[in-house]
Amino acid sequence: DLMSSCFMDRNKCTRAESEARLGSQLPISSKITYADIAIDNSGSYSGLEDQVRLCLNRLERMVGRTWVVSWLFPPFGLLSVAWTLLVRIVLHTKQTGEMGPRNGR
C-alpha cells in the first residue's frame, strides 16, 4: 500500500521489512489516547485549516504568555517541561493504573 511504499522509499528497505516495522506499531486508535491534541487530516483542506486554528487557539489558552518567559529565561522553560511531564505521568498512571509502557512499547 501507499504507506508501505513511502516507508520503503524513506528508509531504503524492502517491502517485507517495511511491513514488519509498520505492523509492529500500535494502532492509531491506541496512540490517540496519549495525545493532548489530535488533528484529523483525512477531510478537506479548509476543514484541516479550521482544526489547526482551533488547536492553536487552545494551545494559546493553555500556555498563555509563559512561552515568553521560557524564551527569555531558558531554565524556566526546562523546569516547566519537567513539571509538565511529571504531571502527565502521574495523571496517566492514575487513569490506567499502570506504570510505564508494557511489552517493550
mmCIF file of N, CA and C in Angstrom:
data_model
loop_
_atom_site.group_PDB
_atom_site.id
_atom_site.type_symbol
_atom_site.label_atom_id
_atom_site.label_comp_id
_atom_site.label_asym_id
_atom_site.label_seq_id
_atom_site.Cartn_x
_atom_site.Cartn_y
_atom_site.Cartn_z
ATOM 1 N N ASP A 1 0.822 -1.185 0.000
ATOM 2 C CA ASP A 1 0.000 0.000 0.000
ATOM 3 C C ASP A 1 0.871 1.256 0.000
ATOM 4 N N LEU A 2 0.256 2.409 -0.033
ATOM 5 C CA LEU A 2 0.967 3.678 -0.143
ATOM 6 C C LEU A 2 1.871 3.930 1.047
ATOM 7 N N MET A 3 1.391 3.636 2.263
ATOM 8 C CA MET A 3 2.197 3.884 3.448
ATOM 9 C C MET A 3 3.465 3.044 3.429
ATOM 10 N N SER A 4 3.324 1.779 3.055
ATOM 11 C CA SER A 4 4.476 0.892 2.988
ATOM 12 C C SER A 4 5.467 1.372 1.931
ATOM 13 N N SER A 5 4.968 1.839 0.791
ATOM 14 C CA SER A 5 5.843 2.342 -0.271
ATOM 15 C C SER A 5 6.603 3.580 0.178
ATOM 16 N N CYS A 6 5.914 4.500 0.850
ATOM 17 C CA CYS A 6 6.573 5.709 1.352
ATOM 18 C C CYS A 6 7.632 5.346 2.379
ATOM 19 N N PHE A 7 7.301 4.398 3.249
ATOM 20 C CA PHE A 7 8.235 3.946 4.271
ATOM 21 C C PHE A 7 9.474 3.331 3.623
ATOM 22 N N MET A 8 9.254 2.513 2.568
ATOM 23 C CA MET A 8 10.368 1.879 1.865
ATOM 24 C C MET A 8 11.270 2.928 1.223
ATOM 25 N N ASP A 9 10.673 3.923 0.580
ATOM 26 C CA ASP A 9 11.462 4.972 -0.072
ATOM 27 C C ASP A 9 12.273 5.762 0.943
ATOM 28 N N ARG A 10 11.627 6.141 2.054
ATOM 29 C CA ARG A 10 12.290 6.975 3.055
ATOM 30 C C ARG A 10 13.403 6.223 3.765
ATOM 31 N N ASN A 11 13.174 4.952 4.118
ATOM 32 C CA ASN A 11 14.128 4.204 4.926
ATOM 33 C C ASN A 11 15.011 3.252 4.130
ATOM 34 N N LYS A 12 14.826 3.227 2.815
ATOM 35 C CA LYS A 12 15.643 2.362 1.945
ATOM 36 C C LYS A 12 15.619 0.914 2.438
ATOM 37 N N CYS A 13 14.416 0.354 2.529
ATOM 38 C CA CYS A 13 14.276 -1.025 2.983
ATOM 39 C C CYS A 13 13.339 -1.784 2.046
ATOM 40 N N THR A 14 13.269 -3.085 2.264
ATOM 41 C CA THR A 14 12.422 -3.924 1.417
ATOM 42 C C THR A 14 10.962 -3.842 1.876
ATOM 43 N N ARG A 15 10.059 -4.344 1.033
ATOM 44 C CA ARG A 15 8.629 -4.349 1.387
ATOM 45 C C ARG A 15 8.402 -5.186 2.653
ATOM 46 N N ALA A 16 9.054 -6.337 2.753
ATOM 47 C CA ALA A 16 8.874 -7.202 3.928
ATOM 48 C C ALA A 16 9.334 -6.486 5.200
ATOM 49 N N GLU A 17 10.484 -5.790 5.116
ATOM 50 C CA GLU A 17 10.972 -5.045 6.282
ATOM 51 C C GLU A 17 10.023 -3.913 6.656
ATOM 52 N N SER A 18 9.534 -3.193 5.660
ATOM 53 C CA SER A 18 8.633 -2.078 5.954
ATOM 54 C C SER A 18 7.310 -2.570 6.544
ATOM 55 N N GLU A 19 6.765 -3.658 6.005
ATOM 56 C CA GLU A 19 5.509 -4.192 6.540
ATOM 57 C C GLU A 19 5.687 -4.723 7.954
ATOM 58 N N ALA A 20 6.853 -5.317 8.230
ATOM 59 C CA ALA A 20 7.124 -5.818 9.582
ATOM 60 C C ALA A 20 7.210 -4.658 10.573
ATOM 61 N N ARG A 21 7.899 -3.594 10.190
ATOM 62 C CA ARG A 21 8.036 -2.442 11.087
ATOM 63 C C ARG A 21 6.712 -1.721 11.274
ATOM 64 N N LEU A 22 5.976 -1.521 10.194
ATOM 65 C CA LEU A 22 4.675 -0.860 10.313
ATOM 66 C C LEU A 22 3.690 -1.714 11.104
ATOM 67 N N GLY A 23 3.761 -3.048 10.914
ATOM 68 C CA GLY A 23 2.862 -3.948 11.629
ATOM 69 C C GLY A 23 3.144 -4.041 13.115
ATOM 70 N N SER A 24 4.364 -3.703 13.521
ATOM 71 C CA SER A 24 4.719 -3.793 14.943
ATOM 72 C C SER A 24 4.303 -2.545 15.731
ATOM 73 N N GLN A 25 3.843 -1.521 15.041
ATOM 74 C CA GLN A 25 3.451 -0.283 15.718
ATOM 75 C C GLN A 25 2.049 -0.406 16.308
ATOM 76 N N LEU A 26 1.824 0.400 17.344
ATOM 77 C CA LEU A 26 0.481 0.474 17.923
ATOM 78 C C LEU A 26 -0.469 1.078 16.907
ATOM 79 N N PRO A 27 -1.729 0.673 16.923
ATOM 80 C CA PRO A 27 -2.701 1.301 16.022
ATOM 81 C C PRO A 27 -2.947 2.758 16.433
ATOM 82 N N ILE A 28 -3.349 3.581 15.473
ATOM 83 C CA ILE A 28 -3.603 4.998 15.719
ATOM 84 C C ILE A 28 -4.595 5.188 16.865
ATOM 85 N N SER A 29 -5.617 4.356 16.934
ATOM 86 C CA SER A 29 -6.633 4.498 17.983
ATOM 87 C C SER A 29 -6.007 4.384 19.377
ATOM 88 N N SER A 30 -4.963 3.578 19.526
ATOM 89 C CA SER A 30 -4.273 3.464 20.811
ATOM 90 C C SER A 30 -3.377 4.673 21.067
ATOM 91 N N LYS A 31 -2.754 5.193 20.027
ATOM 92 C CA LYS A 31 -1.851 6.337 20.180
ATOM 93 C C LYS A 31 -2.612 7.603 20.553
ATOM 94 N N ILE A 32 -3.838 7.731 20.064
ATOM 95 C CA ILE A 32 -4.626 8.946 20.317
ATOM 96 C C ILE A 32 -4.875 9.136 21.803
ATOM 97 N N THR A 33 -4.978 8.050 22.560
ATOM 98 C CA THR A 33 -5.227 8.188 23.997
ATOM 99 C C THR A 33 -4.079 8.897 24.708
ATOM 100 N N TYR A 34 -2.886 8.886 24.120
ATOM 101 C CA TYR A 34 -1.733 9.555 24.715
ATOM 102 C C TYR A 34 -1.610 11.014 24.273
ATOM 103 N N ALA A 35 -2.366 11.415 23.277
ATOM 104 C CA ALA A 35 -2.251 12.758 22.711
ATOM 105 C C ALA A 35 -3.063 13.778 23.498
ATOM 106 N N ASP A 36 -2.530 14.973 23.612
ATOM 107 C CA ASP A 36 -3.284 16.081 24.197
ATOM 108 C C ASP A 36 -4.213 16.669 23.151
ATOM 109 N N ILE A 37 -3.713 16.729 21.924
ATOM 110 C CA ILE A 37 -4.487 17.283 20.815
ATOM 111 C C ILE A 37 -4.235 16.389 19.602
ATOM 112 N N ALA A 38 -5.293 16.030 18.908
ATOM 113 C CA ALA A 38 -5.170 15.222 17.690
ATOM 114 C C ALA A 38 -5.841 15.968 16.542
ATOM 115 N N ILE A 39 -5.183 15.986 15.398
ATOM 116 C CA ILE A 39 -5.724 16.636 14.205
ATOM 117 C C ILE A 39 -5.961 15.563 13.155
ATOM 118 N N ASP A 40 -7.182 15.505 12.651
ATOM 119 C CA ASP A 40 -7.560 14.528 11.628
ATOM 120 C C ASP A 40 -7.431 15.197 10.260
ATOM 121 N N ASN A 41 -6.467 14.753 9.457
ATOM 122 C CA ASN A 41 -6.246 15.371 8.155
ATOM 123 C C ASN A 41 -6.851 14.569 7.007
ATOM 124 N N SER A 42 -7.879 13.769 7.296
ATOM 125 C CA SER A 42 -8.489 12.966 6.242
ATOM 126 C C SER A 42 -9.604 13.706 5.503
ATOM 127 N N GLY A 43 -9.957 14.896 5.959
ATOM 128 C CA GLY A 43 -11.041 15.648 5.326
ATOM 129 C C GLY A 43 -10.526 16.659 4.323
ATOM 130 N N SER A 44 -11.275 17.730 4.169
ATOM 131 C CA SER A 44 -10.912 18.769 3.202
ATOM 132 C C SER A 44 -9.804 19.668 3.755
ATOM 133 N N TYR A 45 -9.190 20.416 2.849
ATOM 134 C CA TYR A 45 -8.123 21.339 3.237
ATOM 135 C C TYR A 45 -8.671 22.428 4.161
ATOM 136 N N SER A 46 -9.856 22.960 3.860
ATOM 137 C CA SER A 46 -10.430 24.008 4.704
ATOM 138 C C SER A 46 -10.788 23.450 6.084
ATOM 139 N N GLY A 47 -11.232 22.190 6.140
ATOM 140 C CA GLY A 47 -11.501 21.554 7.425
ATOM 141 C C GLY A 47 -10.234 21.395 8.249
ATOM 142 N N LEU A 48 -9.138 21.071 7.576
ATOM 143 C CA LEU A 48 -7.845 20.954 8.245
ATOM 144 C C LEU A 48 -7.399 22.304 8.781
ATOM 145 N N GLU A 49 -7.566 23.355 7.970
ATOM 146 C CA GLU A 49 -7.209 24.705 8.426
ATOM 147 C C GLU A 49 -8.004 25.084 9.670
ATOM 148 N N ASP A 50 -9.293 24.770 9.687
ATOM 149 C CA ASP A 50 -10.135 25.069 10.849
ATOM 150 C C ASP A 50 -9.633 24.327 12.090
ATOM 151 N N GLN A 51 -9.285 23.051 11.913
ATOM 152 C CA GLN A 51 -8.778 22.271 13.044
ATOM 153 C C GLN A 51 -7.469 22.851 13.575
ATOM 154 N N VAL A 52 -6.588 23.275 12.672
ATOM 155 C CA VAL A 52 -5.307 23.846 13.091
ATOM 156 C C VAL A 52 -5.539 25.156 13.845
ATOM 157 N N ARG A 53 -6.438 25.996 13.338
ATOM 158 C CA ARG A 53 -6.757 27.250 14.036
ATOM 159 C C ARG A 53 -7.293 26.982 15.442
ATOM 160 N N LEU A 54 -8.224 26.033 15.552
ATOM 161 C CA LEU A 54 -8.770 25.684 16.858
ATOM 162 C C LEU A 54 -7.685 25.143 17.791
ATOM 163 N N CYS A 55 -6.800 24.340 17.226
ATOM 164 C CA CYS A 55 -5.696 23.783 18.005
ATOM 165 C C CYS A 55 -4.784 24.894 18.519
ATOM 166 N N LEU A 56 -4.437 25.834 17.655
ATOM 167 C CA LEU A 56 -3.579 26.946 18.067
ATOM 168 C C LEU A 56 -4.254 27.800 19.129
ATOM 169 N N ASN A 57 -5.540 28.053 18.983
ATOM 170 C CA ASN A 57 -6.269 28.817 19.999
ATOM 171 C C ASN A 57 -6.268 28.090 21.341
ATOM 172 N N ARG A 58 -6.480 26.792 21.296
ATOM 173 C CA ARG A 58 -6.483 26.000 22.532
ATOM 174 C C ARG A 58 -5.115 26.027 23.202
ATOM 175 N N LEU A 59 -4.071 25.861 22.402
ATOM 176 C CA LEU A 59 -2.714 25.905 22.962
ATOM 177 C C LEU A 59 -2.402 27.274 23.556
ATOM 178 N N GLU A 60 -2.829 28.311 22.870
ATOM 179 C CA GLU A 60 -2.592 29.666 23.373
ATOM 180 C C GLU A 60 -3.292 29.878 24.710
ATOM 181 N N ARG A 61 -4.525 29.373 24.842
ATOM 182 C CA ARG A 61 -5.250 29.488 26.111
ATOM 183 C C ARG A 61 -4.565 28.674 27.203
ATOM 184 N N MET A 62 -4.060 27.485 26.851
ATOM 185 C CA MET A 62 -3.408 26.625 27.837
ATOM 186 C C MET A 62 -2.094 27.222 28.331
ATOM 187 N N VAL A 63 -1.307 27.760 27.422
ATOM 188 C CA VAL A 63 0.040 28.214 27.745
ATOM 189 C C VAL A 63 0.064 29.677 28.172
ATOM 190 N N GLY A 64 -0.785 30.473 27.594
ATOM 191 C CA GLY A 64 -0.759 31.896 27.903
ATOM 192 C C GLY A 64 0.532 32.530 27.415
ATOM 193 N N ARG A 65 1.080 33.401 28.212
ATOM 194 C CA ARG A 65 2.317 34.094 27.823
ATOM 195 C C ARG A 65 3.571 33.507 28.473
ATOM 196 N N THR A 66 3.453 32.327 29.081
ATOM 197 C CA THR A 66 4.633 31.743 29.723
ATOM 198 C C THR A 66 5.722 31.409 28.712
ATOM 199 N N TRP A 67 5.355 31.264 27.431
ATOM 200 C CA TRP A 67 6.373 30.956 26.422
ATOM 201 C C TRP A 67 7.375 32.095 26.317
ATOM 202 N N VAL A 68 6.959 33.342 26.578
ATOM 203 C CA VAL A 68 7.877 34.488 26.522
ATOM 204 C C VAL A 68 8.918 34.345 27.620
ATOM 205 N N VAL A 69 8.463 34.001 28.839
ATOM 206 C CA VAL A 69 9.388 33.809 29.957
ATOM 207 C C VAL A 69 10.332 32.660 29.656
ATOM 208 N N SER A 70 9.799 31.565 29.092
ATOM 209 C CA SER A 70 10.637 30.413 28.755
ATOM 210 C C SER A 70 11.694 30.775 27.723
ATOM 211 N N TRP A 71 11.344 31.626 26.800
ATOM 212 C CA TRP A 71 12.281 32.031 25.755
ATOM 213 C C TRP A 71 13.345 32.958 26.321
ATOM 214 N N LEU A 72 12.954 33.882 27.195
ATOM 215 C CA LEU A 72 13.899 34.839 27.766
ATOM 216 C C LEU A 72 14.746 34.229 28.877
ATOM 217 N N PHE A 73 14.210 33.240 29.565
ATOM 218 C CA PHE A 73 14.893 32.636 30.701
ATOM 219 C C PHE A 73 14.838 31.114 30.557
ATOM 220 N N PRO A 74 15.770 30.510 29.788
ATOM 221 C CA PRO A 74 15.719 29.084 29.464
ATOM 222 C C PRO A 74 15.560 28.126 30.649
ATOM 223 N N PRO A 75 16.188 28.387 31.816
ATOM 224 C CA PRO A 75 15.958 27.441 32.925
ATOM 225 C C PRO A 75 14.481 27.324 33.315
ATOM 226 N N PHE A 76 13.727 28.398 33.185
ATOM 227 C CA PHE A 76 12.288 28.331 33.465
ATOM 228 C C PHE A 76 11.621 27.375 32.492
ATOM 229 N N GLY A 77 12.044 27.427 31.237
ATOM 230 C CA GLY A 77 11.495 26.525 30.228
ATOM 231 C C GLY A 77 11.777 25.071 30.568
ATOM 232 N N LEU A 78 12.991 24.780 31.004
ATOM 233 C CA LEU A 78 13.347 23.406 31.364
ATOM 234 C C LEU A 78 12.547 22.930 32.580
ATOM 235 N N LEU A 79 12.407 23.793 33.571
ATOM 236 C CA LEU A 79 11.612 23.433 34.747
ATOM 237 C C LEU A 79 10.147 23.233 34.366
ATOM 238 N N SER A 80 9.655 24.068 33.469
ATOM 239 C CA SER A 80 8.276 23.960 33.012
ATOM 240 C C SER A 80 8.046 22.623 32.304
ATOM 241 N N VAL A 81 8.977 22.229 31.462
ATOM 242 C CA VAL A 81 8.873 20.948 30.753
ATOM 243 C C VAL A 81 8.903 19.787 31.747
ATOM 244 N N ALA A 82 9.838 19.839 32.704
ATOM 245 C CA ALA A 82 9.945 18.767 33.695
ATOM 246 C C ALA A 82 8.656 18.651 34.508
ATOM 247 N N TRP A 83 8.107 19.774 34.925
ATOM 248 C CA TRP A 83 6.861 19.769 35.704
ATOM 249 C C TRP A 83 5.708 19.194 34.875
ATOM 250 N N THR A 84 5.608 19.632 33.627
ATOM 251 C CA THR A 84 4.528 19.154 32.754
ATOM 252 C C THR A 84 4.622 17.649 32.555
ATOM 253 N N LEU A 85 5.824 17.138 32.297
ATOM 254 C CA LEU A 85 5.997 15.697 32.103
ATOM 255 C C LEU A 85 5.656 14.923 33.373
ATOM 256 N N LEU A 86 6.076 15.430 34.529
ATOM 257 C CA LEU A 86 5.778 14.766 35.787
ATOM 258 C C LEU A 86 4.272 14.696 36.030
ATOM 259 N N VAL A 87 3.580 15.793 35.808
ATOM 260 C CA VAL A 87 2.130 15.825 35.995
ATOM 261 C C VAL A 87 1.448 14.845 35.048
ATOM 262 N N ARG A 88 1.874 14.809 33.794
ATOM 263 C CA ARG A 88 1.254 13.904 32.821
ATOM 264 C C ARG A 88 1.499 12.445 33.176
ATOM 265 N N ILE A 89 2.691 12.133 33.653
ATOM 266 C CA ILE A 89 2.989 10.748 34.050
ATOM 267 C C ILE A 89 2.098 10.340 35.213
ATOM 268 N N VAL A 90 1.977 11.226 36.191
ATOM 269 C CA VAL A 90 1.138 10.922 37.353
ATOM 270 C C VAL A 90 -0.318 10.757 36.932
ATOM 271 N N LEU A 91 -0.825 11.667 36.112
ATOM 272 C CA LEU A 91 -2.215 11.565 35.664
ATOM 273 C C LEU A 91 -2.450 10.308 34.847
ATOM 274 N N HIS A 92 -1.517 9.992 33.948
ATOM 275 C CA HIS A 92 -1.659 8.791 33.119
ATOM 276 C C HIS A 92 -1.640 7.540 33.990
ATOM 277 N N THR A 93 -0.762 7.514 34.992
ATOM 278 C CA THR A 93 -0.669 6.371 35.888
ATOM 279 C C THR A 93 -1.972 6.198 36.664
ATOM 280 N N LYS A 94 -2.552 7.314 37.114
ATOM 281 C CA LYS A 94 -3.817 7.231 37.839
ATOM 282 C C LYS A 94 -4.941 6.744 36.937
ATOM 283 N N GLN A 95 -4.948 7.187 35.667
ATOM 284 C CA GLN A 95 -6.009 6.801 34.738
ATOM 285 C C GLN A 95 -5.921 5.341 34.332
ATOM 286 N N THR A 96 -4.713 4.868 34.103
ATOM 287 C CA THR A 96 -4.555 3.498 33.591
ATOM 288 C C THR A 96 -4.232 2.485 34.677
ATOM 289 N N GLY A 97 -3.749 2.960 35.808
ATOM 290 C CA GLY A 97 -3.390 2.050 36.889
ATOM 291 C C GLY A 97 -2.128 1.271 36.615
ATOM 292 N N GLU A 98 -1.284 1.780 35.729
ATOM 293 C CA GLU A 98 -0.046 1.082 35.400
ATOM 294 C C GLU A 98 1.101 2.072 35.346
ATOM 295 N N MET A 99 2.300 1.577 35.517
ATOM 296 C CA MET A 99 3.490 2.404 35.433
ATOM 297 C C MET A 99 4.229 2.085 34.144
ATOM 298 N N GLY A 100 4.447 3.072 33.295
ATOM 299 C CA GLY A 100 5.276 2.930 32.113
ATOM 300 C C GLY A 100 4.674 2.067 31.034
ATOM 301 N N PRO A 101 5.384 1.998 29.887
ATOM 302 C CA PRO A 101 4.916 1.187 28.755
ATOM 303 C C PRO A 101 5.010 -0.298 29.068
ATOM 304 N N ARG A 102 4.164 -1.071 28.398
ATOM 305 C CA ARG A 102 4.146 -2.518 28.584
ATOM 306 C C ARG A 102 4.651 -3.205 27.336
ATOM 307 N N ASN A 103 5.189 -4.398 27.513
ATOM 308 C CA ASN A 103 5.643 -5.231 26.389
ATOM 309 C C ASN A 103 6.650 -4.517 25.497
ATOM 310 N N GLY A 104 7.517 -3.692 26.111
ATOM 311 C CA GLY A 104 8.560 -3.035 25.343
ATOM 312 C C GLY A 104 8.076 -1.930 24.450
ATOM 313 N N ARG A 105 6.855 -1.464 24.603
ATOM 314 C CA ARG A 105 6.332 -0.383 23.764
ATOM 315 C C ARG A 105 6.338 0.914 24.507
#
